XYZ file of C-alpha atoms in Angstrom:
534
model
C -88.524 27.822 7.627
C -91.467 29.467 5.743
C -93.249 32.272 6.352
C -95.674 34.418 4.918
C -96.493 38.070 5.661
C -97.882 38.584 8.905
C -101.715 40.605 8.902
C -101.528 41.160 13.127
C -98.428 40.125 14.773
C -95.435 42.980 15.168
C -92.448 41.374 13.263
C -89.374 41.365 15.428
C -86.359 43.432 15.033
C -83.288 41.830 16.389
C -80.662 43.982 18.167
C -76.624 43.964 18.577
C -73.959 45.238 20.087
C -71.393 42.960 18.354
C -72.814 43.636 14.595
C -75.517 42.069 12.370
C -76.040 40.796 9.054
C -79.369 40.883 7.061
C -80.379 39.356 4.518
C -83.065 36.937 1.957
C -81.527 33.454 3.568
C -80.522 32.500 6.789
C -77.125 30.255 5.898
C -75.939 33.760 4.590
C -77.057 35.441 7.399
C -75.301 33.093 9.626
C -72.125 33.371 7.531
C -71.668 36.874 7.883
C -72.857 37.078 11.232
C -69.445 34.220 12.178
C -67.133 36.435 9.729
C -67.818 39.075 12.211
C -67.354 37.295 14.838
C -64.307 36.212 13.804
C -62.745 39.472 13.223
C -63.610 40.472 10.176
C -65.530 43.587 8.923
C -68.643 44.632 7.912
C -67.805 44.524 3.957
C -66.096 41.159 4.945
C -69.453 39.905 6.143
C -71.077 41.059 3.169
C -68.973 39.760 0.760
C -69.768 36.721 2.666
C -73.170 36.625 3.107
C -72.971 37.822 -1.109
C -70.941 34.504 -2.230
C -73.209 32.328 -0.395
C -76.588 34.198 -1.709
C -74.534 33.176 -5.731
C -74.215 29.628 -4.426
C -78.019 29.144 -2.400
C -80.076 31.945 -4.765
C -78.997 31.785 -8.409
C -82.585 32.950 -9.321
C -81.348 36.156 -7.593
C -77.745 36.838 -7.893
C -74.368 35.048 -9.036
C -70.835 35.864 -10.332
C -72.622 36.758 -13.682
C -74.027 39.880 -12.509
C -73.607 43.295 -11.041
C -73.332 44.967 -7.688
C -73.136 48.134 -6.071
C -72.576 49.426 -2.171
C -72.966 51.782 -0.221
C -70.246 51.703 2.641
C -70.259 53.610 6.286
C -67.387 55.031 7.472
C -66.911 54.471 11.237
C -65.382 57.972 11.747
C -68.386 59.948 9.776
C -67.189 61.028 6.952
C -68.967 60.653 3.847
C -69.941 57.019 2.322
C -68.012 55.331 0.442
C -70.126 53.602 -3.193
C -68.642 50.412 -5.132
C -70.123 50.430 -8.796
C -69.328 47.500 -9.934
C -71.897 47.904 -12.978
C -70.280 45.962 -15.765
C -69.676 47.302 -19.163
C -70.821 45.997 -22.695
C -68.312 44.050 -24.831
C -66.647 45.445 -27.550
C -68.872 44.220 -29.969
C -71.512 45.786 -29.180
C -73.464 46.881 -32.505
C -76.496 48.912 -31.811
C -77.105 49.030 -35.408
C -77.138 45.298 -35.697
C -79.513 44.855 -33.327
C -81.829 47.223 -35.254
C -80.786 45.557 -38.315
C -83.163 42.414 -36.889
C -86.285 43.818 -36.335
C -85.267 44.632 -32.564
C -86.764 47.992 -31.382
C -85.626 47.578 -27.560
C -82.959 45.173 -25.772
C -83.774 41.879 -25.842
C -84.940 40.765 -22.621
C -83.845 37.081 -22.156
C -82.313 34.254 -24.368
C -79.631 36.513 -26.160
C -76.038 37.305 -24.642
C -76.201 40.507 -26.037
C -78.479 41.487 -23.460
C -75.170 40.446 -21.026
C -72.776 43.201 -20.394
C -69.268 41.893 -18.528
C -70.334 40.899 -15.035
C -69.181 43.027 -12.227
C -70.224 40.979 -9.400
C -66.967 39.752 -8.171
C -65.040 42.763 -9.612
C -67.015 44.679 -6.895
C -66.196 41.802 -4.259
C -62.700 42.957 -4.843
C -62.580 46.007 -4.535
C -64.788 46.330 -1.885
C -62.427 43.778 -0.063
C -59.285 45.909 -1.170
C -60.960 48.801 0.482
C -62.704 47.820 3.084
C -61.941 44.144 3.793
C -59.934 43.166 7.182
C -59.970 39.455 6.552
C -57.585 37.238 3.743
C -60.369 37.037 1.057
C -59.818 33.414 0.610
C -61.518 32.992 4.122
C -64.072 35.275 3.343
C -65.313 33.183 0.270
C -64.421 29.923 2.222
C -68.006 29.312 3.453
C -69.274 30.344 -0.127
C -66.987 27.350 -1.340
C -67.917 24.442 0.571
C -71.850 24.930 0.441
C -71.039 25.010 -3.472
C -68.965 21.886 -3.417
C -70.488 20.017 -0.426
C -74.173 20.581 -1.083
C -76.645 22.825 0.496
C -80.538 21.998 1.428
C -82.580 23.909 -1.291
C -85.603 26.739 -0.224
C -88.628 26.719 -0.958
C -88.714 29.847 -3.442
C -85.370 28.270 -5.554
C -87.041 24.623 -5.736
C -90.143 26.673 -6.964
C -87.871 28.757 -9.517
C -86.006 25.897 -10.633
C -89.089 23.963 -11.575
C -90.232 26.590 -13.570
C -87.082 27.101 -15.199
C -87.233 26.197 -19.035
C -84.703 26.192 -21.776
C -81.783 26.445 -20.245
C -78.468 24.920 -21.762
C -74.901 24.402 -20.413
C -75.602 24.915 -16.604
C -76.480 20.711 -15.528
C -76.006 21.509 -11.944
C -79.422 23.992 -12.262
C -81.197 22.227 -14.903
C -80.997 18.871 -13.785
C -82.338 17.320 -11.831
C -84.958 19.525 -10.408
C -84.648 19.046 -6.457
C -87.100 19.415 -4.268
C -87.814 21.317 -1.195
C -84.660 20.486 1.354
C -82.888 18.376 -1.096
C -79.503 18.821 -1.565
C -78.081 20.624 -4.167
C -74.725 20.593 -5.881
C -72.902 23.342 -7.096
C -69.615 22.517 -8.512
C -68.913 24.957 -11.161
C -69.280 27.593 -8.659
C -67.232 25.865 -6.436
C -64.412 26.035 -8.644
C -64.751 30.064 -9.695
C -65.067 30.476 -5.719
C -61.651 28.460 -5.443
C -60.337 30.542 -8.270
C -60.789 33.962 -7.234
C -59.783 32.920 -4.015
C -56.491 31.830 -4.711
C -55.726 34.465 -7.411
C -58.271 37.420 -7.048
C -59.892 39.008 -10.396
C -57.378 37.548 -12.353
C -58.544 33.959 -11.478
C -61.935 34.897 -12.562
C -61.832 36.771 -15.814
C -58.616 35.711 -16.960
C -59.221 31.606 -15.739
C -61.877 29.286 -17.299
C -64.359 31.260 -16.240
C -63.493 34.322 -18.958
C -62.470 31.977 -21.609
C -65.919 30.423 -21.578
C -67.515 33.591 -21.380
C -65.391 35.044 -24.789
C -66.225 31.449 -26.392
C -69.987 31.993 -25.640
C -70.025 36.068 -26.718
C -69.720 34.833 -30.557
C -67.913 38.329 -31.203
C -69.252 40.413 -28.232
C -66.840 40.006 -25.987
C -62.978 39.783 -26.234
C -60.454 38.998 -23.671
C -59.155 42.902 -23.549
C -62.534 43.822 -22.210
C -62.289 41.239 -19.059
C -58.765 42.193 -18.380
C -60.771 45.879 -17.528
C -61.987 46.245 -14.477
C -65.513 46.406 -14.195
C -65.722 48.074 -10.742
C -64.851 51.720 -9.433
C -65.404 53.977 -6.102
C -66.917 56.737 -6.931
C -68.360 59.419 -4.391
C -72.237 58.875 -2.927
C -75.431 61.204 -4.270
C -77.280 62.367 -1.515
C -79.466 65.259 -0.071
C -81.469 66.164 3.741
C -84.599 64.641 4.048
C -86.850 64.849 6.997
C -83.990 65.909 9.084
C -81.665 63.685 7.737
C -78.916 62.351 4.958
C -80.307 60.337 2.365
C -77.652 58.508 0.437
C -77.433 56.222 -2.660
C -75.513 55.079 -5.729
C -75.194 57.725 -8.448
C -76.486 56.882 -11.954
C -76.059 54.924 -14.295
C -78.565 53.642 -10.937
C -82.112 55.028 -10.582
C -81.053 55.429 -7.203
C -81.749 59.184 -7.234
C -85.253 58.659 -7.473
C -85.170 57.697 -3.232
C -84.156 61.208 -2.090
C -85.608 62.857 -5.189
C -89.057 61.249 -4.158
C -88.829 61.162 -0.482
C -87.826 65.445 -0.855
C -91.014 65.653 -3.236
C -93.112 64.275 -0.675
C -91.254 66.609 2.009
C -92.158 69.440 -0.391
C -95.672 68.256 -0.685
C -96.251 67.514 3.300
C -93.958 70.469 5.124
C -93.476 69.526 8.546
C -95.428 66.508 8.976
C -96.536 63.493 6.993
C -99.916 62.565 6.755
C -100.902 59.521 9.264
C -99.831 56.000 7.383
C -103.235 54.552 7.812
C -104.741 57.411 5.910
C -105.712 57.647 1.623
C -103.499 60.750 1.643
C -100.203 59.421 2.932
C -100.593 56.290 0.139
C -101.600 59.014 -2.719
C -98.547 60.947 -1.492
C -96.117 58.423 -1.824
C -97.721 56.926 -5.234
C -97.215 60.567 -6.764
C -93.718 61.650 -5.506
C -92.524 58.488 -6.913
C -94.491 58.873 -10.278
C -93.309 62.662 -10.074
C -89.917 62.031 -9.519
C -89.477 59.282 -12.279
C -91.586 61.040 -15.040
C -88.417 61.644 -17.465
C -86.090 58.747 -15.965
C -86.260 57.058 -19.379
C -84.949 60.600 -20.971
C -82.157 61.500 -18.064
C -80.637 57.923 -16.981
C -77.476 56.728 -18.403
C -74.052 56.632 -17.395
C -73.003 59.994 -17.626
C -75.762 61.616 -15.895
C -74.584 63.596 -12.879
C -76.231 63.049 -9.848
C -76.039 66.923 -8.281
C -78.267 67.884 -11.538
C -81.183 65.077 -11.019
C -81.393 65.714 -7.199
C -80.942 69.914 -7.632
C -83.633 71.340 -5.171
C -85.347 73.638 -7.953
C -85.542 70.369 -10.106
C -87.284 68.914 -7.472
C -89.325 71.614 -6.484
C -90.893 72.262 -10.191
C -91.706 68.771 -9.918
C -93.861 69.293 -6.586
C -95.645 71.584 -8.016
C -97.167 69.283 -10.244
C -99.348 66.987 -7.377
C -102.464 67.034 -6.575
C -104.055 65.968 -3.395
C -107.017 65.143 -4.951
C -106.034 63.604 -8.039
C -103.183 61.698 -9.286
C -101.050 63.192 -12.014
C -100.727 62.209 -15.988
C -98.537 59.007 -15.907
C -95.103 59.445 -18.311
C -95.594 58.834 -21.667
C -93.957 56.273 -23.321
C -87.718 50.283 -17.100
C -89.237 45.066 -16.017
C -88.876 42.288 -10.753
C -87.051 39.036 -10.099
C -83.584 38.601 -9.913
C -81.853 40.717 -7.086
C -80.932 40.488 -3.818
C -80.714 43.025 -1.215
C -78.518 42.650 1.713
C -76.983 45.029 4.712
C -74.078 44.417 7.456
C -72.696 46.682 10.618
C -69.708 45.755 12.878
C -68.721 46.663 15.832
C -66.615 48.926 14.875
C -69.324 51.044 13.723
C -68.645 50.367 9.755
C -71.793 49.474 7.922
C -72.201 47.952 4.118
C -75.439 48.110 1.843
C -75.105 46.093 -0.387
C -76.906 44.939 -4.014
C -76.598 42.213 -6.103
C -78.460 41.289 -9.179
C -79.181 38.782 -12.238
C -81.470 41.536 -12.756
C -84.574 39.346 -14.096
C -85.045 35.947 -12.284
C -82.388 33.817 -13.695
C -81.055 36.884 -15.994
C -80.612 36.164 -19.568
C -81.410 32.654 -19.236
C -77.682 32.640 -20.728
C -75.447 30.079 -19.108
C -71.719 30.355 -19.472
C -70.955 26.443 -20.319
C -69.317 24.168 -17.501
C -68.589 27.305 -14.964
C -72.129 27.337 -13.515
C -72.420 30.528 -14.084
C -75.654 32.331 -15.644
C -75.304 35.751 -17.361
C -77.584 38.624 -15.757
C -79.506 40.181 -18.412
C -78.629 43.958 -16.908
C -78.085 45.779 -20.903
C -81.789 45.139 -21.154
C -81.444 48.700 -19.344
C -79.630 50.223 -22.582
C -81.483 52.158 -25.526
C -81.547 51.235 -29.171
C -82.809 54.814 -30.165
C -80.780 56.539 -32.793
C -78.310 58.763 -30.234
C -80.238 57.925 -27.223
C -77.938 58.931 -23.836
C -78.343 55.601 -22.988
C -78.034 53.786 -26.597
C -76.133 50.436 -26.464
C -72.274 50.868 -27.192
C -69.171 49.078 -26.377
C -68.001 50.437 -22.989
C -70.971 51.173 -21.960
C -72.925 50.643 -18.228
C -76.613 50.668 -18.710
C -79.314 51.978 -17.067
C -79.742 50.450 -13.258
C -82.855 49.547 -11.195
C -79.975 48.847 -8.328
C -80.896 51.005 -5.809
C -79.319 50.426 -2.097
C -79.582 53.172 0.689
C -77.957 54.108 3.436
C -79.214 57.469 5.692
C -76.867 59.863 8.189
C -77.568 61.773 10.671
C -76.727 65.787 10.376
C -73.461 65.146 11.855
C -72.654 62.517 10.192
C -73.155 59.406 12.428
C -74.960 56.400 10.874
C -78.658 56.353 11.241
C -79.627 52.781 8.674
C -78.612 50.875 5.988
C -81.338 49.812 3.989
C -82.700 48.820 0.584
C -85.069 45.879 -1.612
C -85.056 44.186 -4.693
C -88.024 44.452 -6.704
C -86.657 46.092 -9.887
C -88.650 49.674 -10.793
C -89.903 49.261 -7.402
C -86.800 49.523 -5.474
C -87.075 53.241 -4.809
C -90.944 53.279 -4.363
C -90.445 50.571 -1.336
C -87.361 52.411 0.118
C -88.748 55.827 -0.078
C -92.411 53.966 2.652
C -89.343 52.554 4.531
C -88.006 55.894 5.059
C -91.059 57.409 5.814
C -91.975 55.526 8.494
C -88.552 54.835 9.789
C -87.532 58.532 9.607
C -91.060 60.531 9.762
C -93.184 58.128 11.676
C -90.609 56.921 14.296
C -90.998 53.401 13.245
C -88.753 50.591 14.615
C -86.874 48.319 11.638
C -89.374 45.306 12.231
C -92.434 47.628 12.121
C -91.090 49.426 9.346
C -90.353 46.317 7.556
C -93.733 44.335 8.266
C -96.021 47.212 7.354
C -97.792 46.855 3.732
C -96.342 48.268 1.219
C -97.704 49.929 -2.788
C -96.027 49.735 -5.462
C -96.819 51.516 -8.819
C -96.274 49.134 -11.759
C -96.962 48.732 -15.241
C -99.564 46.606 -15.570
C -99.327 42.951 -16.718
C -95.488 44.632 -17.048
C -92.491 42.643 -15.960
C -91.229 44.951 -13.252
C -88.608 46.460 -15.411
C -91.345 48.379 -17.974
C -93.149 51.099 -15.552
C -91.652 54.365 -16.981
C -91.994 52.624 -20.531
C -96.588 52.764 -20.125
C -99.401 54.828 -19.109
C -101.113 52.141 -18.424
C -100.097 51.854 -14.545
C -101.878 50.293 -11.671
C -100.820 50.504 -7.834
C -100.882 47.674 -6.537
C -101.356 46.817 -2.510
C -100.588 43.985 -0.106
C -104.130 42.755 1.009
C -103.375 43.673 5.058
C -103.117 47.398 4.206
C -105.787 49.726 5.912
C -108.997 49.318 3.889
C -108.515 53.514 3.170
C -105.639 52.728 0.994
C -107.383 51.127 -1.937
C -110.829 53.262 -1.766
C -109.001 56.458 -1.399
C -106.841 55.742 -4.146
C -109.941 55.073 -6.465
C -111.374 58.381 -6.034
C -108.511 60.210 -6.801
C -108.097 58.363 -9.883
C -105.559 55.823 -9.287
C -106.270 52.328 -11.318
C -105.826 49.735 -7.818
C -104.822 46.068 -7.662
C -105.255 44.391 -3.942
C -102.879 41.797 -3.915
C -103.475 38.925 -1.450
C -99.945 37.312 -1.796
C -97.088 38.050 -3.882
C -93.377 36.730 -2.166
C -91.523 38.817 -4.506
C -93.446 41.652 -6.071
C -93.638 44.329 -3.004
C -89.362 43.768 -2.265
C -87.816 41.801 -0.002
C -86.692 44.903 2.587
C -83.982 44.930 5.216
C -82.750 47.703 7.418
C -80.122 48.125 10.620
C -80.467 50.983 12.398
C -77.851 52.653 14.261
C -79.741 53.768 17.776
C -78.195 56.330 19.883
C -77.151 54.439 22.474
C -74.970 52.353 19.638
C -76.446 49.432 19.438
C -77.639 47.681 16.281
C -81.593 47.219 15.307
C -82.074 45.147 12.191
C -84.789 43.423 10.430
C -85.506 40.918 8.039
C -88.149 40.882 5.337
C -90.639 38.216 5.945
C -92.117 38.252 2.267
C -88.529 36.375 1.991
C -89.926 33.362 3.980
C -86.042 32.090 4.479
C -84.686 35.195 5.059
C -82.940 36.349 8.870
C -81.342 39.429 10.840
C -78.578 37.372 12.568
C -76.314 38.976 15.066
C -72.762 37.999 15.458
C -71.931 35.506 18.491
């Protein structure tokens, strides 16, 4: 099924009492959705509804990249976050690199740009922690669309046949299938059966990290795969318009959602301006320009979370909008490859949960005869002479991964939520919020409603913080005072009719009082679906 973003209809939310899964395709949706119903828990279903998204979306996720999550305790107390951002090998030469000519990461076509993939490190642990179901059943699904085929969407048949270059992955490269052909996955298949039968171990110490040390040349070596690439560590959060806004801590950007949603709170007081109104987009435009003005300076991987979300931080950076103008852009972080997914039980646990090649098909590195492409996350890392963030064995680099998940003062869930979209992950959670939490929106309404993003222009979606040269860019079926409002106070505007990828693709579930579920899908997915468990 195909759809586009509605201008006039209400998109739906779907609600629950048994659970619900959300997510970019439907066959993951619908595996989750039958983990829960057969037992299993929400991190269960997302694991799930994860290993199918690497088998059906390789130009958004896989075993070769990261993953974080954000997970709900049923009983209240605060969330539990799986970084599962993988390190760089121990060859890692920063000085090398500068040695070439290089003055930033390469972006693509170089495994250095590859750190060690924490994707199914992070399956593990969040299954170790959280899981309720043998983990062999929880991949099982995962495993047979891999080996048995699956019927390819229209946005991967699209991807594929633009895909160029690529060596030692024959189950992507050829042939190119069409729309609803069936596509073959065995590589996968096998790492699925793998880590199935003997966990991490079957992964990084099986064929799969043995082809990954051959490929390195020199930057990995088998000592850093035996290391686990995943860790709990505690959430980063502060109240927002009356609630608890919660995220990853760095080395993701995801302090930028409650550092710009409080900026805007600063800005506004007690009330929001009304969403159809040039004020509430210039508002939302500048708290997130305000709020990531030194991200390039603060971000790496031992930045602590209390400092970049301290109230006075956030309040001398208030001070600096402007109702009638927008602010001096940064002086001198580029959309594709991520998906965003979120789960509830009915036990009251919820998961939200990210997964990312970071850019499209990541480094357009393919680890030979596993299937398995290498994100291009260290793209994220410095080359600057003692940068925070310069590249260095051990290292995690910089991360656009930015899920959310929001409590209520007491503690009880109020949504799981969160986009791809690289630098404009926070930016589209931050309008979800607002509307969810200050406007009273439902999760379909919230979701359907046009979103702006602030970009660098012509960038790649990772660059924004790196230019002044920034334009906001709108969907088309905003209200016409958007883009002319915007204009006179200064703003450089792009109305964009149709772009499936560019403004996020969004889900929430929403705890309601009464406990049921209420979740949406993102249309700008056009496969994507909020299933509810039988």
């Amino acid at each position: 099924m195909m759809r586009s973003v509605p201008s006039t209809q209400r998109w739906p939310t779907t609600y629950s009492t048994g659970g619900l899964v959300c997510s970019v395709d439907h066959l993951a949706s619908s595996v989750g959705a039958q983990l829960l119903a057969d037992g299993g828990s929400a991190a269960d279903a997302a694991i799930a509804a994860n290993a199918v998204l690497a088998v059906t979306a390789p130009h958004m996720c896989g075993l070769g990249g990261d993953l974080f999550a954000l997970v709900h305790h049923a009983d209240g107390s605060p969330p539990d976050v799986i970084d599962a951002a993988g390190r760089a090998g121990s060859g890692a030469d920063a000085d090398r690199l500068r040695a070439e000519g290089h003055r930033e990461m390469p972006f693509t076509g170089d495994v250095r740009t590859a750190t060690v993939p924490g994707c199914v490190d992070g399956w593990v642990l969040l299954h170790e922690r959280h899981g309720r179901l043998p983990l062999a059943d929880v991949l099982e699904p995962a495993r047979r669309l891999a080996a048995d085929g699956f019927p390819v969407s229209p946005m991967l048949s699209f991807m594929l046949h633009t895909l160029d270059g690529l060596e030692g992955c024959d189950e992507l490269a050829t042939p190119r299938p069409d729309v609803g052909e069936r596509l073959f996955r065995p590589g996968v298949a096998r790492q699925l059966a793998a880590i199935a039968a003997a966990g991490r171990d079957g992964f990084y110490g099986g064929e799969f990290g043995e082809a990954l040390v051959a490929v390195g040349g020199g930057e990995y070596a088998a000592s850093d795969l035996a290391t686990r690439q995943a860790r709990s560590v505690p959430a980063a959060g502060i109240r927002v318009w009356g609630s608890d806004v919660w995220t990853v801590p760095p080395p993701s950007q995801g302090y930028l959602i409650p550092a710009a949603a409080r900026i805007a709170e600063l800005v506004a007081g007690s009330g929001l301006p009304a969403v159809d109104e040039a004020a509430w987009a210039h508002l939302l435009v500048e708290a997130a320009r305000l709020a990531a003005a030194d991200r390039l300076d603060v971000l790496h991987d031992g930045a602590d979370a209390a400092d970049l979300l301290a109230d006075e931080r956030l309040q001398t950076a208030a001070a600096g909008f402007d109702p009638g103008r927008r602010s001096a852009p940064p002086a001198p972080a580029r959309d594709g490859g991520t998906m965003y997914l979120c789960t509830a039980d009915r036990e009251g646990t919820a998961v939200s949960l990210i997964q990312s090649n970071a850019h499209e098909f990541g480094a357009r590195v393919a680890v030979p005869g596993t299937g398995v492409l290498l994100h291009n996350r260290g793209n994220g890392f410095s080359l600057e002479p003692g940068h925070p963030a310069e590249y260095a064995p051990g290292r995690q680099p910089p991360h656009t991964l930015s899920p959310a998940l929001v409590t209520r003062p007491d503690g009880t869930l109020r949504a799981v939520l969160g986009t791809m979209g690289g630098d404009s992950q926070p930016q589209v959670v931050v309008q979800l919020l607002a509307r969810l939490l200050g406007a009273g929106a439902t999760p379909g309404d919230a979701i359907e409603a046009p979103r702006l993003v602030l970009r660098a222009r012509g960038g790649t979606g990772f660059d924004t913080w790196r230019t002044t040269d920034q334009v906001v860019r709108i969907e088309s079926h905003a209200p016409e005072a958007w883009a002319s409002g915007l204009v006179e106070r200064g703003h450089d505007v792009d109305v964009v009719e149709f772009d499936p990828a560019g403004f996020g693709h969004a889900h929430i579930i929403e705890r309601m009082p009464d406990g049921t579920w209420a979740g949406a899908d993102d249309p700008r997915a056009m496969t994507g679906a909020a299933v509810a468990a039988p």
